[in-house]
XYZ file of C-alpha atoms in Angstrom:
775
model
C -0.915 24.930 -27.816
C 0.545 28.313 -26.885
C -1.822 28.666 -23.926
C -0.771 25.267 -22.617
C 2.925 26.125 -23.070
C 2.473 29.345 -21.083
C 0.638 27.424 -18.370
C 3.470 24.904 -18.107
C 6.096 27.678 -18.071
C 4.206 29.520 -15.337
C 3.985 26.354 -13.267
C 7.706 25.755 -13.761
C 8.509 29.303 -12.649
C 6.382 28.939 -9.534
C 8.099 25.664 -8.784
C 11.536 27.252 -9.189
C 10.609 30.099 -6.852
C 9.248 27.626 -4.335
C 12.397 25.536 -4.646
C 14.617 28.550 -4.027
C 12.471 29.576 -1.072
C 12.952 26.159 0.486
C 16.709 26.572 0.579
C 17.313 30.160 1.646
C 17.541 29.429 5.364
C 20.581 27.698 6.812
C 20.034 24.132 7.935
C 20.396 23.188 11.586
C 22.448 20.214 12.724
C 20.425 17.010 13.078
C 20.296 15.357 16.523
C 22.890 12.630 17.069
C 25.026 10.908 19.655
C 28.704 9.900 19.947
C 30.626 12.998 19.021
C 34.387 12.966 18.469
C 35.271 12.954 22.169
C 33.193 9.930 23.138
C 35.021 6.680 23.889
C 32.079 4.643 25.188
C 31.708 1.121 23.774
C 28.248 1.977 22.457
C 29.933 4.593 20.274
C 32.541 2.190 18.893
C 31.524 1.522 15.273
C 33.894 -1.448 15.115
C 31.855 -3.406 17.643
C 28.842 -5.516 16.657
C 25.570 -3.581 16.754
C 24.076 -5.916 19.362
C 27.019 -5.362 21.718
C 26.863 -1.585 21.298
C 23.128 -1.542 22.064
C 23.580 -3.815 25.082
C 26.341 -1.577 26.431
C 24.160 1.507 26.235
C 21.191 -0.229 27.857
C 23.413 -1.442 30.718
C 24.263 2.158 31.601
C 20.636 3.277 32.047
C 18.778 3.453 35.348
C 15.377 1.783 35.680
C 13.580 5.107 35.312
C 15.660 6.027 32.246
C 14.929 2.665 30.690
C 11.182 2.954 31.140
C 11.247 6.505 29.745
C 12.588 5.145 26.439
C 9.627 2.795 25.875
C 7.262 5.431 24.455
C 7.184 6.946 20.983
C 8.509 10.222 22.420
C 11.739 9.085 24.049
C 13.424 11.831 26.116
C 17.090 12.652 26.070
C 19.539 11.020 28.481
C 21.833 14.008 28.810
C 24.440 12.366 31.034
C 25.168 9.814 28.295
C 24.873 12.229 25.398
C 21.752 10.484 24.061
C 19.398 12.940 22.339
C 15.622 12.741 22.412
C 14.040 10.627 19.694
C 10.559 10.505 18.185
C 9.607 7.129 16.753
C 6.441 8.268 15.020
C 6.968 9.604 11.510
C 4.608 9.108 8.565
C 5.547 8.526 4.928
C 2.766 6.484 3.348
C 3.089 8.086 -0.090
C 5.570 10.834 0.651
C 7.117 12.421 3.735
C 4.162 13.696 5.756
C 3.397 15.837 8.749
C 3.994 13.858 11.934
C 5.616 14.055 15.352
C 9.027 13.169 14.012
C 9.048 15.184 10.760
C 8.649 18.967 10.690
C 7.933 20.541 7.312
C 7.535 23.985 8.824
C 11.104 25.265 8.621
C 13.334 26.047 5.656
C 11.917 22.902 4.015
C 8.161 23.308 3.685
C 7.220 20.603 1.182
C 8.016 17.068 0.069
C 7.141 15.043 -3.016
C 3.560 13.785 -2.697
C 2.968 10.592 -4.661
C -0.444 9.133 -5.469
C -2.281 7.405 -2.663
C -1.036 3.801 -2.552
C -4.142 2.177 -4.068
C -3.587 4.111 -7.323
C 0.152 3.466 -7.392
C -0.623 -0.239 -6.984
C -2.825 -0.120 -10.098
C 0.317 0.254 -12.213
C 1.311 -3.334 -11.301
C 4.883 -2.080 -11.645
C 7.249 -3.201 -8.840
C 10.129 -1.129 -10.221
C 7.988 2.006 -9.906
C 7.034 1.047 -6.343
C 10.692 0.554 -5.476
C 11.689 3.939 -6.928
C 8.944 5.640 -4.917
C 10.308 3.991 -1.770
C 13.777 5.229 -2.698
C 12.552 8.803 -3.049
C 10.698 8.697 0.260
C 13.736 7.337 2.093
C 15.989 9.913 0.472
C 13.678 12.835 1.219
C 13.194 11.710 4.820
C 16.949 11.637 5.260
C 17.189 15.033 3.566
C 14.679 16.510 6.016
C 16.612 14.930 8.911
C 19.968 16.205 7.696
C 18.423 19.656 7.387
C 17.676 19.593 11.118
C 13.910 19.349 10.663
C 13.318 15.851 12.006
C 13.626 14.085 15.325
C 13.382 10.564 13.959
C 13.856 8.419 10.865
C 11.464 5.574 11.669
C 8.735 5.856 9.049
C 5.462 4.072 9.866
C 4.713 2.843 6.372
C 3.676 0.845 4.372
C 0.121 -0.186 5.251
C -0.078 -3.750 3.926
C -3.371 -5.009 5.281
C -5.336 -6.789 2.576
C -8.228 -4.639 1.270
C -10.764 -7.290 2.226
C -13.949 -5.216 2.405
C -14.762 -2.412 -0.062
C -16.239 -0.251 2.704
C -13.010 0.024 4.678
C -12.020 3.685 5.018
C -8.298 2.926 4.980
C -8.335 0.632 1.969
C -7.017 3.605 -0.011
C -3.731 3.294 1.918
C -3.116 -0.294 0.797
C -1.931 -1.961 -2.427
C -5.266 -3.753 -2.809
C -6.900 -7.106 -2.190
C -4.366 -9.647 -3.442
C -1.958 -10.955 -0.755
C 0.927 -11.758 -3.121
C 0.696 -8.393 -4.859
C 0.519 -6.636 -1.496
C 3.531 -8.633 -0.335
C 5.501 -7.653 -3.423
C 4.641 -4.005 -2.899
C 5.707 -4.280 0.735
C 9.049 -5.862 -0.092
C 10.190 -3.475 -2.826
C 8.844 -0.337 -1.127
C 10.655 -1.236 2.097
C 13.864 -1.985 0.225
C 13.659 1.413 -1.447
C 13.012 3.317 1.776
C 15.786 1.569 3.699
C 18.436 2.055 1.016
C 18.675 -1.554 -0.190
C 18.803 -2.832 -3.747
C 15.535 -3.902 -5.327
C 16.671 -7.502 -5.005
C 19.637 -9.401 -3.648
C 21.497 -9.168 -0.365
C 20.471 -6.814 2.427
C 22.910 -4.685 4.434
C 20.908 -4.790 7.649
C 23.396 -2.681 9.614
C 23.065 0.485 7.521
C 19.630 2.075 7.098
C 18.882 5.199 5.072
C 15.520 5.306 6.835
C 13.524 2.640 8.653
C 10.260 1.287 7.202
C 7.532 -0.268 9.333
C 4.980 -2.764 8.029
C 1.564 -2.222 9.555
C -0.939 -3.261 10.959
C -0.094 -6.805 12.062
C -2.608 -8.530 11.594
C -6.181 -9.037 10.269
C -6.889 -5.328 10.665
C -9.319 -3.918 8.099
C -12.212 -2.424 10.022
C -12.194 1.036 11.576
C -15.696 2.074 12.547
C -18.681 0.240 11.086
C -22.164 0.456 12.588
C -20.787 1.103 16.047
C -18.107 -1.603 15.893
C -14.717 0.069 16.317
C -11.218 -1.156 15.634
C -10.401 -0.694 19.310
C -12.914 -3.272 20.531
C -13.177 -5.548 17.491
C -12.265 -9.197 17.927
C -11.466 -10.598 14.476
C -12.417 -14.258 14.256
C -10.001 -15.669 11.717
C -9.362 -19.261 10.650
C -5.859 -20.716 10.397
C -6.518 -21.169 6.688
C -7.316 -17.477 6.143
C -4.373 -16.343 8.274
C -2.058 -18.540 6.228
C -3.126 -17.510 2.745
C -4.593 -14.020 3.111
C -3.854 -11.989 6.240
C -0.244 -12.913 7.100
C 1.537 -13.419 3.732
C 2.071 -9.675 3.070
C 3.846 -9.335 6.427
C 5.918 -12.432 5.798
C 7.063 -10.996 2.475
C 7.709 -7.612 4.062
C 10.073 -9.222 6.567
C 11.672 -12.033 4.569
C 11.895 -10.391 1.135
C 11.986 -6.722 2.106
C 14.103 -6.888 5.259
C 11.743 -4.541 7.108
C 13.202 -3.079 10.281
C 9.839 -2.282 11.874
C 6.456 -3.898 12.462
C 3.378 -2.278 13.977
C 0.903 -4.498 15.808
C -2.727 -3.518 15.393
C -5.533 -2.376 17.700
C -7.825 -5.330 17.195
C -7.841 -8.732 18.798
C -7.475 -11.873 16.696
C -9.397 -14.821 18.098
C -9.612 -13.161 21.490
C -5.986 -12.050 21.882
C -4.837 -8.436 21.278
C -2.217 -8.580 18.554
C 0.215 -6.489 20.604
C -0.078 -9.053 23.421
C 0.203 -12.135 21.194
C 3.514 -13.912 21.808
C 2.729 -16.437 19.092
C 2.304 -13.641 16.558
C 5.141 -11.294 17.524
C 7.838 -13.592 18.869
C 7.156 -17.045 17.478
C 5.937 -16.068 14.007
C 7.642 -12.756 13.187
C 10.926 -13.124 15.070
C 11.101 -16.910 15.043
C 9.620 -18.246 11.804
C 10.418 -15.186 9.674
C 13.694 -14.124 11.411
C 12.515 -10.544 11.854
C 15.366 -8.211 12.808
C 13.993 -4.929 14.055
C 11.617 -3.268 16.489
C 7.894 -3.764 17.070
C 5.704 -0.802 17.944
C 2.107 -0.682 19.033
C -0.423 1.370 17.149
C -1.090 4.562 19.044
C -2.590 3.958 22.489
C -3.091 0.268 21.677
C -1.499 -0.773 24.986
C -3.927 1.372 26.966
C -6.812 -0.061 24.954
C -5.900 -3.611 26.023
C -6.923 -2.584 29.530
C -9.264 0.372 29.091
C -11.418 -0.860 26.195
C -10.903 -4.570 25.655
C -10.619 -5.548 29.297
C -8.076 -8.199 28.326
C -5.706 -6.950 31.021
C -7.172 -6.546 34.514
C -4.769 -3.789 35.527
C -2.606 -1.240 33.751
C 0.525 -3.100 34.862
C -0.869 -6.318 33.386
C -1.227 -4.605 29.994
C 2.416 -3.498 30.172
C 3.482 -7.043 31.042
C 1.326 -8.603 28.325
C 2.880 -6.584 25.518
C 6.516 -6.672 26.646
C 6.433 -10.412 27.253
C 4.757 -10.914 23.873
C 7.697 -9.219 22.157
C 6.551 -5.646 21.586
C 9.273 -3.032 22.057
C 7.829 0.480 22.033
C 4.412 1.913 22.838
C 3.008 4.666 20.666
C 1.725 6.659 23.583
C 2.783 7.111 27.195
C 1.128 4.109 28.849
C 4.282 2.066 29.439
C 6.173 5.188 30.489
C 3.433 5.817 33.070
C 2.954 2.275 34.372
C 6.248 0.528 33.553
C 8.057 1.181 36.826
C 5.122 -0.040 38.910
C 4.814 -3.120 36.676
C 8.464 -3.897 37.403
C 8.167 -3.293 41.145
C 5.079 -5.510 41.300
C 7.096 -8.291 39.669
C 4.954 -8.420 36.537
C 7.906 -7.670 34.249
C 11.577 -8.451 34.654
C 14.664 -6.429 33.919
C 15.294 -8.643 30.908
C 11.841 -7.907 29.506
C 12.746 -4.219 29.554
C 16.317 -4.663 28.330
C 15.289 -6.880 25.412
C 12.964 -4.172 24.116
C 15.559 -1.453 24.609
C 18.273 -3.412 22.800
C 15.980 -3.666 19.785
C 15.162 0.039 19.922
C 18.708 1.342 20.289
C 19.936 -1.082 17.633
C 17.568 0.574 15.140
C 18.851 4.044 16.013
C 22.396 2.759 15.603
C 21.583 1.131 12.253
C 20.310 4.552 11.182
C 23.761 5.958 11.981
C 22.512 8.161 14.814
C 25.215 6.925 17.205
C 28.065 7.459 14.728
C 28.675 11.143 15.278
C 27.171 13.854 13.085
C 25.107 12.101 10.371
C 26.081 14.830 7.928
C 29.531 13.292 7.703
C 28.438 9.668 7.374
C 27.145 7.548 4.501
C 23.895 9.461 3.938
C 25.279 12.845 4.950
C 25.340 14.158 1.393
C 21.549 13.978 1.132
C 20.433 17.530 1.700
C 17.546 19.891 1.157
C 18.346 20.075 -2.546
C 17.141 16.501 -3.029
C 13.717 17.189 -1.532
C 11.187 18.129 -4.227
C 13.843 17.658 -6.921
C 12.731 17.595 -10.549
C 13.559 13.890 -10.751
C 11.306 13.143 -7.792
C 8.460 15.247 -9.128
C 8.712 13.594 -12.532
C 8.346 10.244 -10.785
C 5.216 11.475 -8.984
C 3.739 12.369 -12.367
C 4.677 8.982 -13.833
C 3.114 7.178 -10.888
C -0.161 9.027 -11.398
C -0.106 8.416 -15.148
C 0.618 4.703 -14.861
C -1.983 4.064 -12.161
C -4.999 5.689 -13.828
C -7.503 3.057 -14.984
C -9.756 3.445 -18.015
C -12.968 1.616 -17.102
C -15.178 2.470 -20.075
C -14.518 3.938 -23.503
C -17.648 3.651 -25.620
C -17.282 4.454 -29.326
C -13.836 5.980 -28.799
C -15.021 8.794 -26.544
C -11.407 9.106 -25.406
C -8.872 10.406 -26.074
C -10.143 13.903 -26.663
C -8.784 15.734 -29.677
C -6.476 18.592 -28.770
C -6.940 20.249 -32.136
C -10.740 20.163 -31.926
C -10.956 21.320 -28.348
C -8.507 24.163 -28.775
C -11.331 26.108 -30.416
C -14.180 24.507 -28.450
C -15.603 24.904 -24.973
C -15.502 22.484 -22.072
C -17.520 22.312 -18.861
C -15.739 20.768 -15.887
C -18.383 19.755 -13.378
C -18.247 18.184 -9.938
C -17.049 18.707 -6.368
C -13.735 16.950 -7.080
C -12.781 18.982 -10.153
C -11.023 21.944 -8.586
C -9.867 20.789 -5.144
C -6.112 20.293 -4.893
C -6.045 18.873 -1.359
C -8.507 16.137 -2.310
C -5.941 14.726 -4.743
C -3.640 13.819 -1.847
C -5.823 11.320 0.017
C -4.800 10.872 3.658
C -1.484 10.752 5.519
C -0.017 13.465 3.319
C 2.405 16.316 3.727
C 2.578 19.658 1.924
C 3.193 18.870 -1.764
C 5.868 20.453 -3.927
C 3.261 21.636 -6.438
C -0.511 21.812 -6.496
C -2.485 21.655 -9.748
C -6.181 20.755 -9.839
C -7.755 18.866 -12.764
C -9.593 22.008 -13.829
C -6.388 24.049 -13.801
C -4.643 21.394 -15.872
C -7.484 21.247 -18.414
C -7.338 25.008 -18.797
C -3.946 24.479 -20.382
C -5.609 22.532 -23.218
C -8.912 24.338 -23.751
C -9.189 28.098 -24.088
C -12.860 28.227 -23.142
C -13.083 26.167 -19.927
C -15.695 26.674 -17.231
C -15.925 25.051 -13.801
C -19.207 24.363 -12.007
C -19.028 22.633 -8.643
C -22.477 21.030 -8.802
C -22.165 19.868 -5.177
C -20.312 21.650 -2.400
C -18.528 18.425 -1.438
C -18.565 14.717 -2.234
C -21.345 14.114 0.288
C -23.539 16.039 -2.192
C -26.467 16.601 0.158
C -26.809 20.114 -1.228
C -26.465 20.492 -4.961
C -27.045 22.984 -7.756
C -28.036 20.568 -10.490
C -29.705 23.348 -12.491
C -26.484 25.325 -12.897
C -24.571 22.164 -13.810
C -27.182 21.148 -16.391
C -27.092 24.624 -17.940
C -23.282 24.541 -18.145
C -23.360 21.088 -19.736
C -25.933 22.094 -22.322
C -23.971 25.161 -23.393
C -20.539 23.495 -23.655
C -19.124 21.433 -26.505
C -17.595 18.859 -24.129
C -18.267 17.866 -20.519
C -15.999 16.189 -17.975
C -17.443 15.274 -14.573
C -15.205 14.857 -11.522
C -17.118 12.868 -8.928
C -16.377 10.178 -6.335
C -15.491 10.291 -2.651
C -13.361 12.378 -0.298
C -11.845 12.096 3.155
C -15.189 12.748 4.809
C -16.497 9.571 3.164
C -13.507 7.255 3.644
C -10.563 7.600 5.968
C -9.144 6.348 9.249
C -12.030 5.781 11.689
C -14.594 6.197 8.882
C -15.911 3.128 7.044
C -18.677 3.477 4.468
C -22.181 2.120 4.794
C -22.981 2.346 1.075
C -21.095 1.555 -2.114
C -22.846 4.021 -4.410
C -21.853 7.590 -5.173
C -22.793 9.722 -2.149
C -25.896 11.855 -1.888
C -27.203 13.362 -5.104
C -24.118 12.613 -7.204
C -25.760 9.906 -9.300
C -28.689 12.193 -10.126
C -26.305 15.025 -10.977
C -24.271 12.833 -13.327
C -27.330 11.442 -15.109
C -28.988 14.828 -15.614
C -25.786 16.413 -16.863
C -25.292 13.510 -19.295
C -28.831 13.987 -20.590
C -28.244 17.702 -21.171
C -24.819 17.435 -22.814
C -24.335 17.691 -26.565
C -21.968 14.704 -26.663
C -21.401 11.692 -24.387
C -19.749 12.959 -21.207
C -16.555 11.811 -19.529
C -16.839 10.663 -15.899
C -13.670 10.796 -13.786
C -13.892 9.088 -10.382
C -11.621 10.291 -7.595
C -11.849 7.806 -4.741
C -9.850 5.144 -2.939
C -12.435 2.451 -2.362
C -14.633 1.075 -5.150
C -18.019 2.567 -6.003
C -20.950 0.981 -7.796
C -21.315 2.995 -11.003
C -23.430 0.450 -12.862
C -25.769 3.279 -13.865
C -22.905 5.038 -15.656
C -21.443 1.849 -17.092
C -24.766 1.132 -18.813
C -25.613 4.700 -19.873
C -24.632 5.379 -23.537
C -24.652 9.114 -22.804
C -21.655 8.554 -20.546
C -18.955 7.840 -23.090
C -16.028 7.065 -20.807
C -15.291 6.325 -17.153
C -11.842 6.905 -15.665
C -10.738 5.929 -12.149
C -7.936 8.144 -10.853
C -7.835 7.247 -7.157
C -6.259 10.056 -5.162
C -3.469 10.821 -7.647
C -1.146 13.052 -5.605
C 0.485 16.365 -6.370
C 0.718 15.738 -10.130
C -2.682 14.090 -10.398
C -4.434 16.962 -12.133
C -1.761 17.040 -14.826
C -1.792 13.263 -15.250
C -5.577 13.137 -15.657
C -5.489 15.835 -18.328
C -2.715 14.025 -20.188
C -4.716 10.795 -20.190
C -7.915 12.511 -21.342
C -6.090 14.169 -24.238
C -4.096 11.107 -25.271
C -0.679 12.375 -24.240
C -0.486 9.300 -22.049
C -1.958 5.913 -22.909
C -3.737 4.556 -19.796
C -2.540 1.144 -18.665
C -3.600 0.833 -15.028
C -5.540 -2.194 -13.783
C -7.885 -2.356 -10.818
C -6.150 -3.748 -7.702
C -9.539 -4.471 -6.077
C -12.896 -5.939 -7.036
C -15.660 -3.382 -7.534
C -18.781 -4.832 -5.921
C -22.451 -3.942 -6.457
C -24.385 -2.010 -3.812
C -26.016 -5.228 -2.603
C -22.694 -6.372 -1.141
C -23.379 -4.164 1.882
C -25.744 -6.898 3.135
C -22.579 -8.812 4.095
C -21.483 -7.903 7.650
C -18.145 -6.127 7.598
C -17.259 -8.009 10.775
C -17.320 -11.398 9.019
C -13.625 -12.115 8.397
C -14.124 -15.290 6.382
C -12.551 -15.154 2.944
C -14.178 -18.236 1.477
C -17.789 -18.406 0.332
C -20.302 -20.521 2.222
C -23.130 -21.561 -0.127
C -25.102 -23.103 2.734
C -25.636 -19.666 4.301
C -25.467 -17.510 1.190
C -22.187 -15.934 2.295
C -20.554 -14.851 -1.005
C -16.880 -14.786 0.018
C -14.439 -11.922 -0.499
C -12.017 -10.643 -3.131
C -11.597 -12.048 -6.626
C -10.016 -15.177 -5.176
C -13.127 -16.370 -3.336
C -16.075 -14.102 -4.129
C -19.022 -15.780 -5.840
C -21.338 -13.023 -6.939
C -21.893 -10.255 -9.432
C -19.295 -7.544 -9.877
C -19.269 -4.056 -11.339
C -15.629 -4.430 -12.430
C -13.236 -7.293 -11.765
C -9.811 -7.285 -10.139
C -7.211 -6.684 -12.845
C -9.641 -4.951 -15.198
C -8.528 -1.962 -17.231
C -8.735 -0.684 -20.809
C -6.203 1.082 -22.988
C -6.158 3.211 -26.125
C -4.237 0.313 -27.689
C -5.106 -3.352 -28.159
C -2.818 -6.012 -26.688
C -2.589 -9.759 -27.171
C -0.934 -12.430 -25.002
C 0.042 -16.033 -25.502
C 2.409 -18.502 -23.898
C 5.622 -19.051 -25.857
C 5.954 -22.826 -25.998
C 9.719 -22.727 -26.586
C 10.346 -20.723 -23.425
C 7.853 -22.340 -21.047
C 9.533 -25.486 -19.716
C 7.875 -27.141 -16.700
C 9.989 -29.884 -15.098
C 8.878 -33.371 -14.201
C 6.902 -33.020 -10.995
C 7.682 -36.596 -9.983
C 11.161 -35.684 -8.693
C 9.712 -33.225 -6.197
C 7.141 -35.527 -4.612
C 8.657 -38.978 -5.063
C 8.549 -40.895 -1.787
C 6.297 -38.393 -0.042
C 3.176 -39.489 1.751
C 0.050 -38.088 0.119
C -3.060 -37.195 2.104
C -6.639 -37.114 0.894
C -9.246 -34.563 1.948
C -12.875 -35.326 2.699
C -13.662 -34.232 -0.861
C -11.160 -36.782 -2.193
C -8.410 -34.325 -3.174
C -4.933 -35.856 -2.916
C -2.231 -33.415 -1.859
C 1.394 -33.132 -0.675
C 2.715 -31.072 2.225
C 5.060 -28.334 0.950
C 7.096 -28.244 4.162
C 7.734 -31.981 3.909
C 8.917 -31.547 0.328
C 11.751 -29.321 1.551
C 13.582 -26.397 -0.018
C 15.785 -28.507 -2.298
C 12.857 -30.313 -3.924
C 10.931 -27.068 -4.271
C 13.894 -25.423 -6.011
C 14.074 -28.298 -8.511
C 10.461 -27.706 -9.470
C 10.911 -24.065 -10.458
C 10.435 -23.332 -14.140
C 10.117 -20.359 -16.525
C 6.803 -19.360 -18.073
C 7.335 -17.097 -21.066
C 4.557 -14.901 -22.414
C 4.610 -13.157 -25.772
C 2.774 -9.847 -25.507
C 2.142 -7.531 -28.437
C 0.848 -3.975 -28.711
C -1.319 -3.865 -31.826
C -1.577 -0.085 -31.650
C -2.421 2.553 -32.427
C -0.456 4.106 -29.526
C 2.699 3.346 -27.579
C 1.902 2.324 -24.041
C 2.893 0.709 -20.761
C 1.045 -2.535 -20.187
C 0.820 -4.770 -17.099
C 1.040 -8.496 -17.875
C -0.809 -10.515 -15.231
C -0.230 -14.255 -14.827
C -2.934 -16.188 -12.964
C -3.376 -19.729 -11.712
C -6.681 -21.531 -11.730
C -7.668 -25.000 -10.568
C -10.233 -27.226 -12.302
C -12.613 -26.572 -9.389
C -12.793 -24.615 -6.149
C -13.184 -27.533 -3.737
C -11.206 -27.785 -0.471
C -11.107 -24.008 -0.122
C -9.132 -23.411 -3.294
C -9.346 -19.890 -4.721
C -11.288 -19.518 -7.975
C -8.067 -18.020 -9.372
C -4.865 -16.643 -7.941
C -2.306 -14.114 -9.128
C 1.045 -15.823 -9.739
C 3.061 -12.892 -11.033
C 2.920 -9.597 -12.881
C 5.253 -7.363 -14.843
C 4.885 -3.976 -16.485
C 6.283 -3.625 -19.997
C 6.432 -0.585 -22.286
C 5.723 -1.367 -25.927
C 5.652 0.852 -28.960
C 2.741 0.462 -31.351
C 3.045 -2.885 -33.202
C 5.963 -3.944 -30.981
C 6.072 -7.396 -29.351
C 8.145 -8.632 -26.420
C 8.659 -11.787 -24.396
C 8.032 -11.539 -20.665
C 9.436 -14.287 -18.451
C 7.962 -15.350 -15.112
C 9.671 -17.733 -12.713
C 7.015 -20.138 -11.454
C 7.659 -21.919 -8.171
C 5.049 -24.662 -7.718
C 5.662 -24.782 -3.968
C 4.819 -21.090 -3.725
C 2.496 -20.428 -6.633
C 0.606 -23.688 -7.131
C 0.055 -24.479 -3.462
C -2.977 -23.677 -1.365
C -3.633 -23.413 2.361
C -5.282 -26.397 4.001
C -7.780 -25.840 6.805
C -5.042 -26.091 9.429
C -2.910 -23.526 7.604
C -0.401 -25.969 6.082
C 0.643 -25.283 2.487
C -0.149 -28.225 0.218
C 0.050 -28.948 -3.511
C -2.817 -30.918 -4.988
C -2.418 -33.758 -7.431
C -3.879 -33.184 -10.872
C -4.153 -30.299 -13.291
C -3.186 -26.710 -12.644
C -3.740 -24.049 -15.292
C -1.591 -20.978 -15.819
C -3.561 -18.229 -17.517
C -2.603 -14.950 -19.187
C -5.304 -13.048 -21.006
C -7.346 -15.680 -22.852
C -4.500 -18.181 -23.185
C -3.966 -21.107 -20.804
C -1.153 -23.539 -20.113
C -1.837 -26.823 -18.300
C 0.561 -28.326 -15.778
C -0.175 -31.743 -14.334
C 1.139 -32.492 -10.848
C 1.345 -36.280 -10.484
C 3.454 -38.764 -8.513
């Protein structure tokens, strides 16, 4: 215990010294426009934002206008407009990017777990608080004069459709409604809004950008790249899988940015798709913000895809579709010639610029020195604060998923191990940077799993086993010897950023190289069943370990961020009760026979196509979506007194029903109207109890299932989820608001939302509640 206390005190001292170092240098003034002497209408805070933006745009020359349509927008000195950089990254913490510079007095920012692990907590309040911290720290960096922009290109809310996708780690997982919820609350946190309720769209703490719109989830697979890929997607799949997260991001989160993706969808580049950008996002969803391309996506429309016959055509295609700014210099290079050739109009340019300057004004950058405005009190002292770092630890703790715990192999006993020895084996056991995943910045602290375990066990030894996750060169003999001579063994295996990342999709779902052999031989040599900790974003097939009694426990820890090493140690030693649930299906190795390029969600028995994600997949799994163990046992049941479904007749009376080819009778949700849909809402109350022996945080997941999966219905569908903390033997009631129009509907083949006549079953744990939808 004393050794661990000293380790914690030493870490705290290092953190304090680092914190003091961050603040010794004086902060520079952030860039801004409209100082005290300016009387221009675009500086008048009493005027509507749209009028201010229009006034500024009207004062620009053609060349000045075109210069503003790239992610690096130069200054317009004669008008007092500073340069601006649109590209800043903040996926799971403020990161290195063009617009954010963590190389001055501030040299670190809070690094949260990679998003896929944070999602495993199924805790929207946690997601919101993380967004809050990221927005606050971004503003703190800006106010400290170390940023040239506050437009953060996060979150990534593409559905994790295929387990091989290298960027799946960046997403909240495979369920569209869960991804949409993450998008909404994260965006609200970043932009300074409340977690729910009204949105003050004229006052942004920072700007969040939902990416990559849409049907983007392939980077580089067997020679097929994201730049050239044409995603063939049905209206049904667009309506119930690919687009809902973006709809939620805009309508529920109030996102101020959208990024269109590299790929084409049904032949049309997304950045050149007027139906997608203008009709759907701005029209149907009332999007109020700017739309950026992914980087060099405009050039790719001409240079790679050949969709545009000339560079000027590519510029015209995207501006007329509704895109506003190009990440890259393509529009800045070819915009003037596109205008002079008559391919774009002045209004095409001005529309984009009004959107762009409105965002900068909503950020307060045309209100004089930001230090003296609403968010001016956010300074360097709030970056890497103790509160923020505690939240990073909580996020890692709550996301970790216990996949196997045979014969109570975990938690480890602190009292027994204090006088025992432990061997920590594996390429991921003592690598701090690996814990961060991708799109990261310099973390406030850095503690590896091995370093954290040293605080618990006096006699701890680390053996790498493989030089890296690829594990094509290994020293199995040394690892086996270490395992045989230690009292306990913990293996840290999995993937790294050479195996999965942007532009790198996997070809195999197993552990890379010789890892599986290393794990099995170490388990055979160990005195007791070993503990296997998997550090990876995407799922891996560990059936061999699941079925091996010499592997006592399996823990998935994603890429757990700056506090990940500490969190893993706390879970292994029972200082934290694991409660995370898998946000993706873990498929067997055989799934790689399915082409990654096949975008269909639904199974096709006639061809043997198995479908994708828990909603449609018909095949064997290693672990299911929503799976996760705990050191405690929980029970769930519907509380009959609280669950009160209304009469469904009032919502569909007088409506014309349609019948599918399979004979299913259904009602069009749009025809029902908002008033009828509101009348059908009802509460579903679940009693959940922690039967002990430990206190713990527990996600309660409410699913819908239909009697059968005809007409493209999902096998099951997540309706809602909440995270509740319960003491041992404590019970609580958790209430879900069920909206039949939203939760009980499905997408028809043409994309319309319909509700089917007949039985619908709400399910929580092993308990079900039947709701009959009849005229």
